[in-house]
Coordinates of C-alpha atoms and ligand atoms in Angstrom, one line a residue:
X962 CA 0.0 0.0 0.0
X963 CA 2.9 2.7 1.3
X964 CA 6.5 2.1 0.7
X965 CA 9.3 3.9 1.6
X966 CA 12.6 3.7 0.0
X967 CA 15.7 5.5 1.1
X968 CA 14.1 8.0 3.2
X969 CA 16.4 11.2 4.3
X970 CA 15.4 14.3 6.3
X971 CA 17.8 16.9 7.4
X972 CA 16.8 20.3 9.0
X973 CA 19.6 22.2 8.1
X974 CA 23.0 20.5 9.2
X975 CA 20.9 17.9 11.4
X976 CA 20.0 14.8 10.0
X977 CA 17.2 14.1 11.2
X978 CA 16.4 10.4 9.5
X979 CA 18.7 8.6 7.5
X980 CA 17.8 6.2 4.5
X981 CA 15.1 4.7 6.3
X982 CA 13.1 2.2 4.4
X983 CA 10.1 0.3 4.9
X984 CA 6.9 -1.2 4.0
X985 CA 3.1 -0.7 4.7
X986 CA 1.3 -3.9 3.3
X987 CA -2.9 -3.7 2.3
X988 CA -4.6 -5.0 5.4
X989 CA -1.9 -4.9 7.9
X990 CA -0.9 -3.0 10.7
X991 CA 2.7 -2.0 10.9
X992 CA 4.3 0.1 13.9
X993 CA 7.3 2.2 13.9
X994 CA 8.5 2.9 17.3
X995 CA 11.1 4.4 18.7
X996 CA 11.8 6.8 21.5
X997 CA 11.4 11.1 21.7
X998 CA 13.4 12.6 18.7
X999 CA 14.0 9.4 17.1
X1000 CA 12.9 11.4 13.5
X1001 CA 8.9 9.3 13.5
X1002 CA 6.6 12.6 13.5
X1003 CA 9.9 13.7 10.9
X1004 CA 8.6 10.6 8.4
X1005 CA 5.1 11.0 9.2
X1006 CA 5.2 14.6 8.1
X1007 CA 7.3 13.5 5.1
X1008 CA 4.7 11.1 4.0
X1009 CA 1.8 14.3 4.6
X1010 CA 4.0 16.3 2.6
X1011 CA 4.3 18.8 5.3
X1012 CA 8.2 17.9 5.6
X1013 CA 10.4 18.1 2.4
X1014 CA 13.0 15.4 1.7
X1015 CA 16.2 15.7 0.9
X1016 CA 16.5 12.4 -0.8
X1017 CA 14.3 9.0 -0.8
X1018 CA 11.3 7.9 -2.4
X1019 CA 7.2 7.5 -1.0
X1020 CA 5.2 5.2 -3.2
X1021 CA 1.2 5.1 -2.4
X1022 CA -1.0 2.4 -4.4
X1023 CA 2.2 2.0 -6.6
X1024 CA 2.7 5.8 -8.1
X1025 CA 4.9 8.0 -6.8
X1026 CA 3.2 10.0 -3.5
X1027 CA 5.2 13.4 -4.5
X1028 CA 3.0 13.5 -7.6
X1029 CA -0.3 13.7 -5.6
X1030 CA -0.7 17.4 -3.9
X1031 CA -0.2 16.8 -0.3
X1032 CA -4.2 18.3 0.1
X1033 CA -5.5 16.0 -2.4
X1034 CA -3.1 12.8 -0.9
X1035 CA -6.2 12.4 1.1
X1036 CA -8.9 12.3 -1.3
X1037 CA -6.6 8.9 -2.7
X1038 CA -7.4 7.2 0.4
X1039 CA -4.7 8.5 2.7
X1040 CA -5.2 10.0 6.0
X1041 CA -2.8 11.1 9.1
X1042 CA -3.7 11.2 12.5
X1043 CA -1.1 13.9 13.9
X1044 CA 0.8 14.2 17.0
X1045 CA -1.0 16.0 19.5
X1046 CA -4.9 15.7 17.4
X1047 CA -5.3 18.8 15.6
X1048 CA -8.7 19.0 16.5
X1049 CA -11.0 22.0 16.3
X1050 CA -11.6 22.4 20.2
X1051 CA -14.3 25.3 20.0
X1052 CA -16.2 22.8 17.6
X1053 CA -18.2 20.4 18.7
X1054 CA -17.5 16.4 18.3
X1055 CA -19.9 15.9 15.6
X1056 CA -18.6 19.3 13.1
X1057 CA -14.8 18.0 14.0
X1058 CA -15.7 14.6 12.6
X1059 CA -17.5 16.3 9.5
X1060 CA -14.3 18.4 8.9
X1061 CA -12.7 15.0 8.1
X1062 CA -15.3 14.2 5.4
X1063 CA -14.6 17.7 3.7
X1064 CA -14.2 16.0 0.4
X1065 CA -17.7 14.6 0.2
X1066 CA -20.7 15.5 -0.4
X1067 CA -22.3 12.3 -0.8
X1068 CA -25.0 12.5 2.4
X1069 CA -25.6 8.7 2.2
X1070 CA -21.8 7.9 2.7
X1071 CA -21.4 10.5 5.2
X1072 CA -24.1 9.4 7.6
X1073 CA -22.4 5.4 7.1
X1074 CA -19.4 7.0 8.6
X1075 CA -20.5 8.7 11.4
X1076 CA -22.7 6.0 12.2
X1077 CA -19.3 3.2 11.5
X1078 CA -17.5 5.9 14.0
X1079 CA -20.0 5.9 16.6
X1080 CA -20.3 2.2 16.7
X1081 CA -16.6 2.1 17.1
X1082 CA -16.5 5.1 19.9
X1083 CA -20.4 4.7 21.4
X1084 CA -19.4 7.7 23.6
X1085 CA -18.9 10.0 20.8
X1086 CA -22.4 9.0 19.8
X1087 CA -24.3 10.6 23.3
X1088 CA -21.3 13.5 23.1
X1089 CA -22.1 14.4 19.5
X1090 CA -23.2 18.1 20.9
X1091 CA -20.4 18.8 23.1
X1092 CA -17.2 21.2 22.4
X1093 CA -14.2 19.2 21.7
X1094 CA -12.0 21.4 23.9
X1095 CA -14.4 20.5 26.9
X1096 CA -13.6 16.8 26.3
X1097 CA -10.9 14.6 28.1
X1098 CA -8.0 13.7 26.9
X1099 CA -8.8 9.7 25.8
X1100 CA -12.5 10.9 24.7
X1101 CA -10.7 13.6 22.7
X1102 CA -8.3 10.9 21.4
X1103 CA -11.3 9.1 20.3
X1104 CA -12.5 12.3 18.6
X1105 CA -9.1 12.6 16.8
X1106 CA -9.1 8.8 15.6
X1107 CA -12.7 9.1 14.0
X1108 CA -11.9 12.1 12.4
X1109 CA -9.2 10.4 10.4
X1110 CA -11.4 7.9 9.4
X1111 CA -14.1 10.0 8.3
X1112 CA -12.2 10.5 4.9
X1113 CA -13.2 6.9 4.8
X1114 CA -9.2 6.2 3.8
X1115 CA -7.3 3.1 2.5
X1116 CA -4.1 3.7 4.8
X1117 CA -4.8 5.9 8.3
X1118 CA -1.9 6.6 9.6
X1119 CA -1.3 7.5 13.5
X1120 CA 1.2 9.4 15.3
X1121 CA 1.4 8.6 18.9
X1122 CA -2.4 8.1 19.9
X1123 CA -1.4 7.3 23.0
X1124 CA 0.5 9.8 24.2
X1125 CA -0.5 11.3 27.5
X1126 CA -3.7 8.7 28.3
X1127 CA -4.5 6.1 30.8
X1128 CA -3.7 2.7 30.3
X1129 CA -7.2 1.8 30.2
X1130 CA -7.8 4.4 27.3
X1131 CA -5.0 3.4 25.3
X1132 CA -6.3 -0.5 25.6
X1133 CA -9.8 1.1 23.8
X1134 CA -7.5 2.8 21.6
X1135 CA -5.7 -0.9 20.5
X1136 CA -8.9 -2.5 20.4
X1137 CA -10.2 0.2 17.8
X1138 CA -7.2 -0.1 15.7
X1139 CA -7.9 -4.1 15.7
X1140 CA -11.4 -4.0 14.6
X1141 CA -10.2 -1.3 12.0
X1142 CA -7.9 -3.9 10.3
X1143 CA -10.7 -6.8 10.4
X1144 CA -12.6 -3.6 8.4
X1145 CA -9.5 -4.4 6.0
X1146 CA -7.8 -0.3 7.3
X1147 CA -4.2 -0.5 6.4
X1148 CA -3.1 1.3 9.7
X1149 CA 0.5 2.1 10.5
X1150 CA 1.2 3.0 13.6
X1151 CA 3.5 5.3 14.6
X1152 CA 4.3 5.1 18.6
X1153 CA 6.6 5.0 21.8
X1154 CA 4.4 2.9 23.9
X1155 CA 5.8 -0.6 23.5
X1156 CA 2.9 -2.4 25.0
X1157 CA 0.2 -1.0 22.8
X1158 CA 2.4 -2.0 19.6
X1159 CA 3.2 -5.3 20.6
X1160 CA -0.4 -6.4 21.1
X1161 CA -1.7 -4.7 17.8
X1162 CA 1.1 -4.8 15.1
X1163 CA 1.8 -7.1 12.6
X1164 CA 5.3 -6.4 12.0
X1165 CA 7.3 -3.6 14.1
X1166 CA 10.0 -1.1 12.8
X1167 CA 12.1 0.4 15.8
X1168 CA 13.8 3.6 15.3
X1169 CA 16.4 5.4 17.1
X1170 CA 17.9 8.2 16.2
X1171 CA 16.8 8.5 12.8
X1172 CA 17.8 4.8 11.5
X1173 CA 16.1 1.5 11.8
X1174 CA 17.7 -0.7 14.1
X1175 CA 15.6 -3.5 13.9
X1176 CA 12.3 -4.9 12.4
X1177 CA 10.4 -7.7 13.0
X1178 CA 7.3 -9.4 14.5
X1179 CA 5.5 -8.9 17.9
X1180 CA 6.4 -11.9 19.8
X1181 CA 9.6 -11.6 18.8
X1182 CA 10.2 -7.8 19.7
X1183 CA 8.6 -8.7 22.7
X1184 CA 11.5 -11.6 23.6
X1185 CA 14.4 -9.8 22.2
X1186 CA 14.7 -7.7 25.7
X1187 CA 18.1 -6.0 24.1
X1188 CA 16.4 -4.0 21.9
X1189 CA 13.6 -3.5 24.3
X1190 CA 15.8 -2.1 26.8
X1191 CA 18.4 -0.5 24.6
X1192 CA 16.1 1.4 22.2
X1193 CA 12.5 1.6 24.2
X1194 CA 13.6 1.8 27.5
X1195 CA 11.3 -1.1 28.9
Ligands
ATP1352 N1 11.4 21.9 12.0 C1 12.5 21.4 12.6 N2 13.6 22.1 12.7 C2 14.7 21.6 13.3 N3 14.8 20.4 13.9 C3 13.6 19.6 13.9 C4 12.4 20.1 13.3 N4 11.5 19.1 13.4 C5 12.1 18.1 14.1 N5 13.4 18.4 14.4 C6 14.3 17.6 15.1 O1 14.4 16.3 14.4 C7 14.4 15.3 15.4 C8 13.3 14.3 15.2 O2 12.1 14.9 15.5 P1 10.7 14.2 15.4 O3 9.6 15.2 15.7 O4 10.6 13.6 14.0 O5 10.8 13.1 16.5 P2 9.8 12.0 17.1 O6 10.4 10.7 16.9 O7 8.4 12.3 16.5 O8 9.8 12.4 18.6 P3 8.5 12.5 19.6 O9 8.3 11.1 20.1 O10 9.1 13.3 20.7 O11 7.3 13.1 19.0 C9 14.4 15.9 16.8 O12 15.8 16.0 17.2 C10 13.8 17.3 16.5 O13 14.3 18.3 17.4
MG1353 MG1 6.6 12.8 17.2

């Protein structure tokens, strides 16, 4: 679905993320992980087209992402989740989520997706009405997740949805993200939470410091507690 070849990101004299490479295939979920500064928000804004590259190549649905204007990337199925939400807090749950459907105007597909979202996030369904900005973190987590899905993409891409929430949020996050990819969502999942990636990824990219050190499954991230400890701190 997404691949990355060579990827490198300097801002100015710092190099930020060097010759990464991976791949995103249809119907998985792949993580990248890695600790603060590591260069994942750098690759995520990359793929958004709200970074420039210095050298490396993004293919989406085999054509070459840099062709595609980074506003209309969405409207060919992808959609980013940022770090941090970028919701509309003065708005209220139900205009944030149609702000992610700004491309339709297709009423009957609209409603399917607010309905798919509320049946994924019930909560959002009786707080439809209420400001965003009045919300708590994990409920405007939620908010943030549905949004990106209201584009109704092929790839959703997240940065850190975890960050900042209760472990008992972040398990309702994970369980989302699996009932996503039985929707057939490619997801990749961009985090520092090691427990939350293990238990939803397919395959797991961990990067430090701009390169990738290692890539492989769950279980076996899991019991290779070297690179758990060295690069994620467990
Ligand atoms: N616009 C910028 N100008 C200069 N340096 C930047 C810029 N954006 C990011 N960096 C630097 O690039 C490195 C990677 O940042 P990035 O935001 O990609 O990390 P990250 O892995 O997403 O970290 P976090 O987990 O804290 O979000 C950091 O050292 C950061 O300070
Ligand atoms: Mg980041």
């Amino acid at each position: 679905m997404l691949e990355i070849q060579n990827l490198t990101i300097r801002y100015g004299n710092f190099l930020a993320v060097n010759n990464v490479s991976l791949c995103i295939p249809k119907g998985q979920i792949i993580a990248l992980i890695g600790p603060n500064g590591a260069g994942k928000s750098s690759i995520v804004r990359a793929i958004g087209g709200l970074n420039s590259f210095e050298s490396g190549r993004i293919t989406f649905l085999n054509k070459n992402l840099m062709e595609t204007e980074p506003h209309l990337r969405i409207v060919k199925g992808l959609s980013i989740v940022p770090e941090g939400r970028g919701l509309f807090s003065r708005m209220s749950v139900e205009e944030n989520l149609l702000m992610g459907s700004y491309s339709f105007k297709n009423k009957g597909l609209l409603d399917e997706l607010l309905n798919r979202n509320f049946e994924l996030f019930p909560i959002l369904k009786e707080r439809r009405q209420q400001l965003v900005g009045t919300m708590s973190g994990g409920q405007q987590q939620m908010v943030a997740v549905a949004v990106g899905l209201m584009s109704n993409p092929k790839l959703c891409i997240f940065d850190e949805p975890s960050l900042g929430l209760a472990p008992i949020v972040i398990e309702q996050i994970g369980d989302a993200l699996i009932s996503l990819k039985k929707q057939d969502l490619t997801v990749f999942l961009v985090e520092q939470n090691a427990s939350l990636t293990t238990r939803v990824a397919d395959l797991i990219y961990v990067l430090s410091a701009g390169e990738i050190k290692y890539c492989d499954t769950s279980p076996n991230l899991m019991n290779n507690n070297e690179v758990l400890e060295t690069f994620l701190s467990v």
